[in-house]
mmCIF file of N, CA and C in Angstrom:
data_model
loop_
_atom_site.group_PDB
_atom_site.id
_atom_site.type_symbol
_atom_site.label_atom_id
_atom_site.label_comp_id
_atom_site.label_asym_id
_atom_site.label_seq_id
_atom_site.Cartn_x
_atom_site.Cartn_y
_atom_site.Cartn_z
ATOM 1 N N MET O 272 90.477 58.112 51.993
ATOM 2 C CA MET O 272 91.691 58.431 51.253
ATOM 3 C C MET O 272 91.548 59.841 50.697
ATOM 4 N N SER O 273 92.615 60.544 50.597
ATOM 5 C CA SER O 273 92.581 61.921 50.136
ATOM 6 C C SER O 273 92.721 62.004 48.623
ATOM 7 N N ARG O 274 92.635 63.220 48.128
ATOM 8 C CA ARG O 274 92.747 63.448 46.687
ATOM 9 C C ARG O 274 94.043 62.908 46.111
ATOM 10 N N GLY O 275 93.965 62.430 44.868
ATOM 11 C CA GLY O 275 95.156 61.982 44.173
ATOM 12 C C GLY O 275 95.688 60.652 44.654
ATOM 13 N N GLY O 276 94.947 59.969 45.509
ATOM 14 C CA GLY O 276 95.371 58.667 45.987
ATOM 15 C C GLY O 276 96.402 58.702 47.099
ATOM 16 N N ALA O 277 96.831 59.890 47.517
ATOM 17 C CA ALA O 277 97.800 59.975 48.612
ATOM 18 C C ALA O 277 97.130 59.559 49.917
ATOM 19 N N VAL O 278 97.872 58.869 50.750
ATOM 20 C CA VAL O 278 97.342 58.410 52.025
ATOM 21 C C VAL O 278 97.654 59.447 53.094
ATOM 22 N N ALA O 279 96.621 59.913 53.769
ATOM 23 C CA ALA O 279 96.820 60.873 54.851
ATOM 24 C C ALA O 279 97.548 60.205 56.010
ATOM 25 N N LYS O 280 98.299 60.998 56.740
ATOM 26 C CA LYS O 280 99.023 60.536 57.924
ATOM 27 C C LYS O 280 98.350 61.132 59.160
ATOM 28 N N THR O 281 98.420 60.406 60.262
ATOM 29 C CA THR O 281 97.787 60.856 61.500
ATOM 30 C C THR O 281 98.686 60.601 62.695
ATOM 31 N N PHE O 282 98.706 61.550 63.618
ATOM 32 C CA PHE O 282 99.355 61.387 64.915
ATOM 33 C C PHE O 282 98.325 61.703 65.982
ATOM 34 N N ARG O 283 98.268 60.868 67.004
ATOM 35 C CA ARG O 283 97.393 61.102 68.154
ATOM 36 C C ARG O 283 98.246 61.064 69.417
ATOM 37 N N CYS O 284 98.045 62.011 70.304
ATOM 38 C CA CYS O 284 98.772 61.989 71.575
ATOM 39 C C CYS O 284 98.520 60.676 72.308
ATOM 40 N N GLN O 285 97.305 60.148 72.216
ATOM 41 C CA GLN O 285 96.986 58.887 72.885
ATOM 42 C C GLN O 285 97.889 57.763 72.406
ATOM 43 N N ASP O 286 98.267 57.775 71.138
ATOM 44 C CA ASP O 286 99.155 56.741 70.597
ATOM 45 C C ASP O 286 100.569 56.861 71.161
ATOM 46 N N ALA O 287 100.885 58.031 71.688
ATOM 47 C CA ALA O 287 102.194 58.252 72.297
ATOM 48 C C ALA O 287 102.129 58.089 73.816
ATOM 49 N N GLY O 288 101.000 57.590 74.312
ATOM 50 C CA GLY O 288 100.870 57.302 75.733
ATOM 51 C C GLY O 288 100.384 58.453 76.591
ATOM 52 N N LEU O 289 99.868 59.502 75.976
ATOM 53 C CA LEU O 289 99.383 60.650 76.739
ATOM 54 C C LEU O 289 97.859 60.650 76.824
ATOM 55 N N PRO O 290 97.302 61.039 77.963
ATOM 56 C CA PRO O 290 95.855 61.146 78.097
ATOM 57 C C PRO O 290 95.371 62.471 77.500
ATOM 58 N N CYS O 291 95.440 62.578 76.199
ATOM 59 C CA CYS O 291 95.144 63.825 75.493
ATOM 60 C C CYS O 291 94.408 63.469 74.207
ATOM 61 N N GLY O 292 93.385 64.229 73.870
ATOM 62 C CA GLY O 292 92.592 63.953 72.683
ATOM 63 C C GLY O 292 93.114 64.590 71.406
ATOM 64 N N PHE O 293 94.311 65.183 71.436
ATOM 65 C CA PHE O 293 94.846 65.855 70.250
ATOM 66 C C PHE O 293 95.083 64.868 69.117
ATOM 67 N N LYS O 294 94.742 65.312 67.903
ATOM 68 C CA LYS O 294 94.967 64.519 66.692
ATOM 69 C C LYS O 294 95.464 65.471 65.610
ATOM 70 N N ALA O 295 96.589 65.140 64.983
ATOM 71 C CA ALA O 295 97.130 65.918 63.867
ATOM 72 C C ALA O 295 97.072 65.058 62.621
ATOM 73 N N THR O 296 96.612 65.633 61.523
ATOM 74 C CA THR O 296 96.592 64.919 60.251
ATOM 75 C C THR O 296 97.278 65.765 59.194
ATOM 76 N N GLY O 297 97.777 65.103 58.162
ATOM 77 C CA GLY O 297 98.423 65.805 57.071
ATOM 78 C C GLY O 297 98.748 64.855 55.946
ATOM 79 N N GLN O 298 99.284 65.387 54.874
ATOM 80 C CA GLN O 298 99.608 64.585 53.695
ATOM 81 C C GLN O 298 100.972 63.926 53.791
ATOM 82 N N GLY O 299 101.789 64.330 54.739
ATOM 83 C CA GLY O 299 103.106 63.727 54.899
ATOM 84 C C GLY O 299 103.555 63.807 56.342
ATOM 85 N N GLU O 300 104.583 63.031 56.662
ATOM 86 C CA GLU O 300 105.085 63.003 58.034
ATOM 87 C C GLU O 300 105.585 64.363 58.493
ATOM 88 N N ASP O 301 106.259 65.110 57.617
ATOM 89 C CA ASP O 301 106.793 66.412 58.026
ATOM 90 C C ASP O 301 105.680 67.343 58.490
ATOM 91 N N GLU O 302 104.567 67.364 57.761
ATOM 92 C CA GLU O 302 103.431 68.212 58.126
ATOM 93 C C GLU O 302 102.839 67.779 59.469
ATOM 94 N N VAL O 303 102.661 66.477 59.650
ATOM 95 C CA VAL O 303 102.077 65.959 60.884
ATOM 96 C C VAL O 303 103.008 66.205 62.068
ATOM 97 N N VAL O 304 104.296 65.966 61.873
ATOM 98 C CA VAL O 304 105.259 66.179 62.956
ATOM 99 C C VAL O 304 105.288 67.651 63.365
ATOM 100 N N ALA O 305 105.259 68.563 62.406
ATOM 101 C CA ALA O 305 105.263 69.988 62.739
ATOM 102 C C ALA O 305 104.066 70.339 63.619
ATOM 103 N N LYS O 306 102.905 69.806 63.289
ATOM 104 C CA LYS O 306 101.707 70.056 64.092
ATOM 105 C C LYS O 306 101.836 69.432 65.479
ATOM 106 N N ALA O 307 102.349 68.204 65.541
ATOM 107 C CA ALA O 307 102.490 67.508 66.820
ATOM 108 C C ALA O 307 103.502 68.208 67.724
ATOM 109 N N VAL O 308 104.626 68.646 67.156
ATOM 110 C CA VAL O 308 105.648 69.337 67.940
ATOM 111 C C VAL O 308 105.097 70.657 68.477
ATOM 112 N N ALA O 309 104.395 71.413 67.638
ATOM 113 C CA ALA O 309 103.814 72.683 68.089
ATOM 114 C C ALA O 309 102.808 72.444 69.213
ATOM 115 N N HIS O 310 101.971 71.436 69.068
ATOM 116 C CA HIS O 310 100.991 71.105 70.104
ATOM 117 C C HIS O 310 101.688 70.729 71.409
ATOM 118 N N ALA O 311 102.700 69.877 71.319
ATOM 119 C CA ALA O 311 103.406 69.426 72.520
ATOM 120 C C ALA O 311 104.057 70.596 73.251
ATOM 121 N N LEU O 312 104.615 71.515 72.497
ATOM 122 C CA LEU O 312 105.252 72.680 73.105
ATOM 123 C C LEU O 312 104.223 73.554 73.815
ATOM 124 N N GLN O 313 103.064 73.744 73.177
ATOM 125 C CA GLN O 313 102.040 74.630 73.729
ATOM 126 C C GLN O 313 101.236 73.984 74.850
ATOM 127 N N LYS O 314 100.868 72.730 74.689
ATOM 128 C CA LYS O 314 99.931 72.099 75.623
ATOM 129 C C LYS O 314 100.563 71.190 76.666
ATOM 130 N N HIS O 315 101.749 70.651 76.367
ATOM 131 C CA HIS O 315 102.359 69.695 77.284
ATOM 132 C C HIS O 315 103.634 70.224 77.933
ATOM 133 N N GLY O 316 104.007 71.465 77.604
ATOM 134 C CA GLY O 316 105.152 72.086 78.249
ATOM 135 C C GLY O 316 106.502 71.516 77.861
ATOM 136 N N VAL O 317 106.579 70.881 76.703
ATOM 137 C CA VAL O 317 107.857 70.349 76.223
ATOM 138 C C VAL O 317 108.646 71.518 75.648
ATOM 139 N N ASP O 318 109.858 71.757 76.189
ATOM 140 C CA ASP O 318 110.621 72.907 75.712
ATOM 141 C C ASP O 318 111.380 72.586 74.422
ATOM 142 N N LEU O 319 111.869 73.622 73.778
ATOM 143 C CA LEU O 319 112.513 73.468 72.470
ATOM 144 C C LEU O 319 113.741 72.572 72.502
ATOM 145 N N SER O 320 114.427 72.496 73.629
ATOM 146 C CA SER O 320 115.612 71.639 73.694
ATOM 147 C C SER O 320 115.242 70.160 73.595
ATOM 148 N N GLN O 321 113.984 69.831 73.823
ATOM 149 C CA GLN O 321 113.520 68.449 73.721
ATOM 150 C C GLN O 321 112.837 68.164 72.386
ATOM 151 N N ALA O 322 112.746 69.144 71.519
ATOM 152 C CA ALA O 322 111.956 69.011 70.299
ATOM 153 C C ALA O 322 112.442 67.879 69.392
ATOM 154 N N LYS O 323 113.746 67.673 69.249
ATOM 155 C CA LYS O 323 114.247 66.607 68.371
ATOM 156 C C LYS O 323 113.866 65.233 68.905
ATOM 157 N N THR O 324 113.960 65.041 70.218
ATOM 158 C CA THR O 324 113.542 63.774 70.813
ATOM 159 C C THR O 324 112.054 63.576 70.601
ATOM 160 N N LEU O 325 111.279 64.627 70.817
ATOM 161 C CA LEU O 325 109.844 64.567 70.607
ATOM 162 C C LEU O 325 109.531 64.255 69.154
ATOM 163 N N GLU O 326 110.232 64.899 68.239
ATOM 164 C CA GLU O 326 110.002 64.661 66.819
ATOM 165 C C GLU O 326 110.239 63.200 66.478
ATOM 166 N N SER O 327 111.315 62.633 66.966
ATOM 167 C CA SER O 327 111.617 61.228 66.710
ATOM 168 C C SER O 327 110.523 60.328 67.272
ATOM 169 N N TYR O 328 110.087 60.615 68.493
ATOM 170 C CA TYR O 328 109.042 59.823 69.130
ATOM 171 C C TYR O 328 107.734 59.956 68.353
ATOM 172 N N ALA O 329 107.402 61.184 67.949
ATOM 173 C CA ALA O 329 106.166 61.415 67.210
ATOM 174 C C ALA O 329 106.172 60.681 65.874
ATOM 175 N N ARG O 330 107.295 60.679 65.174
ATOM 176 C CA ARG O 330 107.368 59.978 63.891
ATOM 177 C C ARG O 330 107.061 58.488 64.050
ATOM 178 N N ARG O 331 107.499 57.886 65.154
ATOM 179 C CA ARG O 331 107.220 56.466 65.377
ATOM 180 C C ARG O 331 105.744 56.210 65.663
ATOM 181 N N ALA O 332 105.016 57.236 66.116
ATOM 182 C CA ALA O 332 103.608 57.066 66.453
ATOM 183 C C ALA O 332 102.671 57.420 65.299
ATOM 184 N N ILE O 333 103.202 57.922 64.177
ATOM 185 C CA ILE O 333 102.371 58.283 63.024
ATOM 186 C C ILE O 333 101.945 57.019 62.292
ATOM 187 N N THR O 334 100.683 56.993 61.887
ATOM 188 C CA THR O 334 100.153 55.855 61.142
ATOM 189 C C THR O 334 99.541 56.321 59.828
ATOM 190 N N ASP O 335 99.474 55.414 58.848
ATOM 191 C CA ASP O 335 98.726 55.672 57.621
ATOM 192 C C ASP O 335 97.256 55.485 57.944
ATOM 193 N N ASP O 336 96.407 56.412 57.506
ATOM 194 C CA ASP O 336 94.987 56.306 57.796
ATOM 195 C C ASP O 336 94.344 55.089 57.155
ATOM 196 N N SER O 337 94.958 54.538 56.118
ATOM 197 C CA SER O 337 94.378 53.387 55.423
ATOM 198 C C SER O 337 94.698 52.066 56.115
ATOM 199 N N GLN O 338 95.572 52.086 57.109
ATOM 200 C CA GLN O 338 95.991 50.870 57.800
ATOM 201 C C GLN O 338 95.384 50.825 59.198
ATOM 202 N N PRO O 339 95.132 49.608 59.718
ATOM 203 C CA PRO O 339 94.678 49.509 61.104
ATOM 204 C C PRO O 339 95.748 50.062 62.035
ATOM 205 N N ARG O 340 95.334 50.679 63.133
ATOM 206 C CA ARG O 340 96.295 51.249 64.072
ATOM 207 C C ARG O 340 97.007 50.144 64.830
ATOM 208 N N PRO O 341 98.337 50.190 64.863
ATOM 209 C CA PRO O 341 99.097 49.198 65.638
ATOM 210 C C PRO O 341 98.972 49.505 67.122
ATOM 211 N N ASP O 342 99.489 48.628 67.945
ATOM 212 C CA ASP O 342 99.525 48.915 69.378
ATOM 213 C C ASP O 342 100.267 50.225 69.581
ATOM 214 N N ALA O 343 99.729 51.062 70.439
ATOM 215 C CA ALA O 343 100.365 52.351 70.717
ATOM 216 C C ALA O 343 101.674 52.130 71.458
ATOM 217 N N PRO O 344 102.686 52.971 71.190
ATOM 218 C CA PRO O 344 103.938 52.855 71.933
ATOM 219 C C PRO O 344 103.695 53.123 73.412
ATOM 220 N N THR O 345 104.519 52.552 74.243
ATOM 221 C CA THR O 345 104.373 52.776 75.675
ATOM 222 C C THR O 345 105.159 53.999 76.095
ATOM 223 N N GLY O 346 104.814 54.537 77.234
ATOM 224 C CA GLY O 346 105.521 55.701 77.751
ATOM 225 C C GLY O 346 104.853 56.987 77.327
ATOM 226 N N ALA O 347 105.379 58.076 77.810
ATOM 227 C CA ALA O 347 104.822 59.388 77.488
ATOM 228 C C ALA O 347 105.941 60.405 77.442
ATOM 229 N N TRP O 348 105.700 61.474 76.730
ATOM 230 C CA TRP O 348 106.631 62.584 76.700
ATOM 231 C C TRP O 348 105.885 63.791 77.206
ATOM 232 N N GLY O 349 106.615 64.722 77.744
ATOM 233 C CA GLY O 349 105.995 65.952 78.216
ATOM 234 C C GLY O 349 105.709 65.965 79.670
#
């Protein structure tokens, strides 16, 4: 757990169905999504016109670090 009792958030490309070891962490969903979107654009070739769809998909794959990871969503983007 992070300072102040806040629960860190995490996104992993693997949780979104991609064979990629990328992991983004942050104190809130907005921070994690920004990192995930930037990574997807740079490493997976997702163009800016797809960013909102990617953002929505990424938000569904974010987990609280204090909770067990649920089954990863199926499918892939990029």
